[in-house]
PDB file of C-alpha atoms in Angstrom:
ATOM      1  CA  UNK X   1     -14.796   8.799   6.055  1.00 50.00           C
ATOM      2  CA  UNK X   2     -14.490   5.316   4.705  1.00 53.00           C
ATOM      3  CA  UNK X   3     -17.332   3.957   5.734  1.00 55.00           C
ATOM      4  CA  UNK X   4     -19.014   6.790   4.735  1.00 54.00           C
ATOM      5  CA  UNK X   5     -17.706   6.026   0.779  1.00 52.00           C
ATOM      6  CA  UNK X   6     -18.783   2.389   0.966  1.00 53.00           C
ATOM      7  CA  UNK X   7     -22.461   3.033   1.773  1.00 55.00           C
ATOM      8  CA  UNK X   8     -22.843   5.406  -0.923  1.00 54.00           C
ATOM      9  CA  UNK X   9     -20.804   3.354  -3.493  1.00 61.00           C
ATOM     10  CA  UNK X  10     -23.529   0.478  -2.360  1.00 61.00           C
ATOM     11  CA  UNK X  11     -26.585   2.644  -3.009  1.00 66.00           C
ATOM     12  CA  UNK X  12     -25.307   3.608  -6.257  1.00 64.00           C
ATOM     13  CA  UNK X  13     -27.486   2.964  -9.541  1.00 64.00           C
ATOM     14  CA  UNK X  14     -24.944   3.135 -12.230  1.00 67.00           C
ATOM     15  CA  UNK X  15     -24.316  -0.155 -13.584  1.00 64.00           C
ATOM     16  CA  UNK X  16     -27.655  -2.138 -12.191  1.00 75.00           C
ATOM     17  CA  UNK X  17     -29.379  -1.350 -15.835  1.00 79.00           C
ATOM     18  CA  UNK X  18     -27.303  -3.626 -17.416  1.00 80.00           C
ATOM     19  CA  UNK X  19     -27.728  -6.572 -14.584  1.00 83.00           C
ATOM     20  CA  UNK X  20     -31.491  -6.153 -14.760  1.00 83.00           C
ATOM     21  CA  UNK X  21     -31.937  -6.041 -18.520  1.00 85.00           C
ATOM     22  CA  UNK X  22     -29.605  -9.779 -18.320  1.00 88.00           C
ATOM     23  CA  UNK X  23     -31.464 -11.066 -15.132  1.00 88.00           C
ATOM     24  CA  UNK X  24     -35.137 -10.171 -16.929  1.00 89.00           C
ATOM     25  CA  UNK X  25     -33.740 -11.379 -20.528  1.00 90.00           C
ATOM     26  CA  UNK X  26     -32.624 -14.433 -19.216  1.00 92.00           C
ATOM     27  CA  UNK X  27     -35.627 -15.050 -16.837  1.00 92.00           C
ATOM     28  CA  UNK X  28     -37.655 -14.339 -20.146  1.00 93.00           C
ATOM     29  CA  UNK X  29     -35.603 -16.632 -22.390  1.00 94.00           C
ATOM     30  CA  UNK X  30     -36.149 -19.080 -20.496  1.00 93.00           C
ATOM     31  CA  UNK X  31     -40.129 -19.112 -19.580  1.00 93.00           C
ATOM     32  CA  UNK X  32     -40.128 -18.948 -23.875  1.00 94.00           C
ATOM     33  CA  UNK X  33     -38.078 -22.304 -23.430  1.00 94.00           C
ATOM     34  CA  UNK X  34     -39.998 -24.176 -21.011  1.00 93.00           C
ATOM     35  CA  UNK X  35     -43.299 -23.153 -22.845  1.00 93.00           C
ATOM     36  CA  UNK X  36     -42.130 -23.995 -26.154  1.00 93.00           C
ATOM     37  CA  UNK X  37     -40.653 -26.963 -25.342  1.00 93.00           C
ATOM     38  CA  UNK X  38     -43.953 -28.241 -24.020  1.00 91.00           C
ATOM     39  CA  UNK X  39     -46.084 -26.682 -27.160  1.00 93.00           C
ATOM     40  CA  UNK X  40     -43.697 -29.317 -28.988  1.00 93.00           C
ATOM     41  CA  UNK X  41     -44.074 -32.125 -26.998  1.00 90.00           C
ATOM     42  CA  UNK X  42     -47.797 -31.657 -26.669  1.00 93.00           C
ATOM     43  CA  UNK X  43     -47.856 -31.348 -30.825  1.00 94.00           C
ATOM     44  CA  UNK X  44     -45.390 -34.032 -30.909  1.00 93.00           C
ATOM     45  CA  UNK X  45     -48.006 -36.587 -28.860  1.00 93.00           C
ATOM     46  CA  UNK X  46     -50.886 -35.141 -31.077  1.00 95.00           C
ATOM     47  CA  UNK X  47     -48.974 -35.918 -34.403  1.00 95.00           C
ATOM     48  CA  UNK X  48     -48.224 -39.332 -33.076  1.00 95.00           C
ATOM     49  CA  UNK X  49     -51.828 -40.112 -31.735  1.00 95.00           C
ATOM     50  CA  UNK X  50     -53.377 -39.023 -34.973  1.00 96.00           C
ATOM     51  CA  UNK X  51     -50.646 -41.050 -37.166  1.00 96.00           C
ATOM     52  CA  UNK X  52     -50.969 -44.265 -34.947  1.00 96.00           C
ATOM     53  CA  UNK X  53     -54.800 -44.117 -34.845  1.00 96.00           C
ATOM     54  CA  UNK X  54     -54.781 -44.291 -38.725  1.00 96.00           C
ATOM     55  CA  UNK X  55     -52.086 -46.427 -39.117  1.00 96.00           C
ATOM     56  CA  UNK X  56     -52.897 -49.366 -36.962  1.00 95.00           C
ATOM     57  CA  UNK X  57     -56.558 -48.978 -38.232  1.00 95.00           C
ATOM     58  CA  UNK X  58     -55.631 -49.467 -41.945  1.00 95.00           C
ATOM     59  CA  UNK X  59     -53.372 -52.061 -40.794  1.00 95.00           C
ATOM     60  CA  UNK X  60     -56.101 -54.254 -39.041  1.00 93.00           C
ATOM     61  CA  UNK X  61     -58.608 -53.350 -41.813  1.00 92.00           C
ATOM     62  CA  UNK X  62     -57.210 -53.895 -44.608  1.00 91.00           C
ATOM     63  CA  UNK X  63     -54.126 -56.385 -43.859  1.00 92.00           C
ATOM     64  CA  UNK X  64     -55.508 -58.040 -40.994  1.00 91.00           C
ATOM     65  CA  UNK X  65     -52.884 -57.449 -38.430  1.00 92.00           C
ATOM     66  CA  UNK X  66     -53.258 -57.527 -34.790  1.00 94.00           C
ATOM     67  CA  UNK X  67     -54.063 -53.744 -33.350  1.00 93.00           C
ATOM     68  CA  UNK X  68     -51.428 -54.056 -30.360  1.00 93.00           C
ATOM     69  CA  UNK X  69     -48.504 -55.065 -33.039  1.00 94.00           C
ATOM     70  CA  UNK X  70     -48.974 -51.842 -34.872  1.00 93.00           C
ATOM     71  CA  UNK X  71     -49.270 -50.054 -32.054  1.00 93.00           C
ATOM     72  CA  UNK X  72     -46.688 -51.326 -30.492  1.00 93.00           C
ATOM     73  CA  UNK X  73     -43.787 -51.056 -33.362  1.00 94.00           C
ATOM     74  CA  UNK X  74     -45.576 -47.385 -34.508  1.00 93.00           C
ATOM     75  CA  UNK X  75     -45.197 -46.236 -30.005  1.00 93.00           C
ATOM     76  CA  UNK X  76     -41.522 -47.448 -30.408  1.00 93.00           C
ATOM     77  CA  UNK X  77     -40.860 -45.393 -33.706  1.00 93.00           C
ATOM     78  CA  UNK X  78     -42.575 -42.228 -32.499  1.00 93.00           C
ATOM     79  CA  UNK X  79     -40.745 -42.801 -29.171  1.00 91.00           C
ATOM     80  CA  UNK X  80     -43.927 -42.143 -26.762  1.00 90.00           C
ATOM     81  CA  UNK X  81     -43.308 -44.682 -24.584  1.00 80.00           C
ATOM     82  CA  UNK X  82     -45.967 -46.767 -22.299  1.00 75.00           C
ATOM     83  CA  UNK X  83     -48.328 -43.926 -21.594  1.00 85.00           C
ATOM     84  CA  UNK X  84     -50.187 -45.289 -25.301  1.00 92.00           C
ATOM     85  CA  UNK X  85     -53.618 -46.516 -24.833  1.00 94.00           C
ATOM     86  CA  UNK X  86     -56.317 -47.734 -27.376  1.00 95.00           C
ATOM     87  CA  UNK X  87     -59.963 -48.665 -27.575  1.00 96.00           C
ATOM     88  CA  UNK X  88     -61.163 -50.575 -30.997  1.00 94.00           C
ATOM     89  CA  UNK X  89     -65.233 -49.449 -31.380  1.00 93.00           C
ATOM     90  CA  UNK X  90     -67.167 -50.722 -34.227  1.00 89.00           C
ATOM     91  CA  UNK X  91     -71.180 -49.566 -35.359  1.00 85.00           C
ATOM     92  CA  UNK X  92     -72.170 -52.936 -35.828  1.00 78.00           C
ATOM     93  CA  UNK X  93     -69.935 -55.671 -35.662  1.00 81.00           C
ATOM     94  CA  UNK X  94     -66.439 -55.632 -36.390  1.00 80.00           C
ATOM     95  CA  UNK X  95     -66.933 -58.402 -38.914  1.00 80.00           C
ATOM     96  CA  UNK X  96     -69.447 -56.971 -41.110  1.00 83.00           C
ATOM     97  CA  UNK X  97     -68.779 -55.289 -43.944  1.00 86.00           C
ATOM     98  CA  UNK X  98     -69.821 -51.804 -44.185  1.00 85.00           C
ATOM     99  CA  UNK X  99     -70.061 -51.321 -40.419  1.00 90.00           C
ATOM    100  CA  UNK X 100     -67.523 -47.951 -39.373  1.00 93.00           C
ATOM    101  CA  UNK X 101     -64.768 -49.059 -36.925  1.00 94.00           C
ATOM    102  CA  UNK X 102     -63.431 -46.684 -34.900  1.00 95.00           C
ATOM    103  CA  UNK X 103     -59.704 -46.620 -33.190  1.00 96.00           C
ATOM    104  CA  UNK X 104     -59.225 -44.143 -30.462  1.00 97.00           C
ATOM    105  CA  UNK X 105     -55.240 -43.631 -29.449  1.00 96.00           C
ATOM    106  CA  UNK X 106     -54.755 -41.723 -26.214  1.00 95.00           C
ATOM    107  CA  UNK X 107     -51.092 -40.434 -25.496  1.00 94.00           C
ATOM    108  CA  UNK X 108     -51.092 -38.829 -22.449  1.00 89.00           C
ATOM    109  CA  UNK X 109     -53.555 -35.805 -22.044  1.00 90.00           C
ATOM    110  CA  UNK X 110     -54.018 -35.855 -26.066  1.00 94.00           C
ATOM    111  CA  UNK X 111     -56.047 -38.372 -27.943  1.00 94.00           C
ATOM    112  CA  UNK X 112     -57.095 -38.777 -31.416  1.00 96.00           C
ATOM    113  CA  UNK X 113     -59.616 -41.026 -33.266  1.00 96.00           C
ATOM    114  CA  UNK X 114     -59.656 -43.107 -36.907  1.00 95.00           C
ATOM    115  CA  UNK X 115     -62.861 -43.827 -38.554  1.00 95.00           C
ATOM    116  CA  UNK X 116     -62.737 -46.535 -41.467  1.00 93.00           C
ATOM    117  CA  UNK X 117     -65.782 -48.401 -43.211  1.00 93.00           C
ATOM    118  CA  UNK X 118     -64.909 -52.248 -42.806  1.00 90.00           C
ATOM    119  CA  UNK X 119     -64.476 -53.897 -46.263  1.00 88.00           C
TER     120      UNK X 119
END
């Protein structure tokens, strides 16, 4: 007769609601963590590859500074680490005036490109 009490106490439903609906919240909760947490980092290399692009651009342009300097300090201060990579193009020369330079930053999967007219 006890054994008989135990198997239908184990086959009981009352009570497994409430486990499911915190098993399936949680396993929810936490796919909407792992995918917004790499939305943000994606957006967060995208913000940075636009910003540096422009930055170190201007910076060359206009000031004369090396490329990799600005890179560099602008990589440590968006904290992106060494997967930055850059390729200086210009339509022309670099030295003429008027000619378009072009500045493409690549962080990762995400790039982004600066145009300027050289003055």
């Amino acid at each position: 007769m006890r054994c008989h009490m135990l198997s239908v106490r184990l086959n009981d439903e009352r009570g497994s609601s409430l486990i499911e609906f915190v098993v399936l919240g949680l396993l929810l909760q936490l796919t909407l963590l792992t995918s917004g947490t790499a939305l943000l980092a994606w957006q967060h290399d995208q913000i940075a590859s636009e910003s540096i692009s422009r930055h170190a651009l201007r910076s060359h342009l206009l000031h004369g500074l090396p490329i990799q300097e600005t890179v560099d300090d602008l990589t440590t201060q968006f904290q992106v680490g060494s997967k930055v990579s850059w390729v200086l193009d210009c339509d022309g020369s670099c030295a003429d005036s008027g000619s378009i330079a072009a500045l493409r930053v690549q962080i990762g999967a995400v790039s982004a490109t600066s145009y300027l007219p050289v003055p």
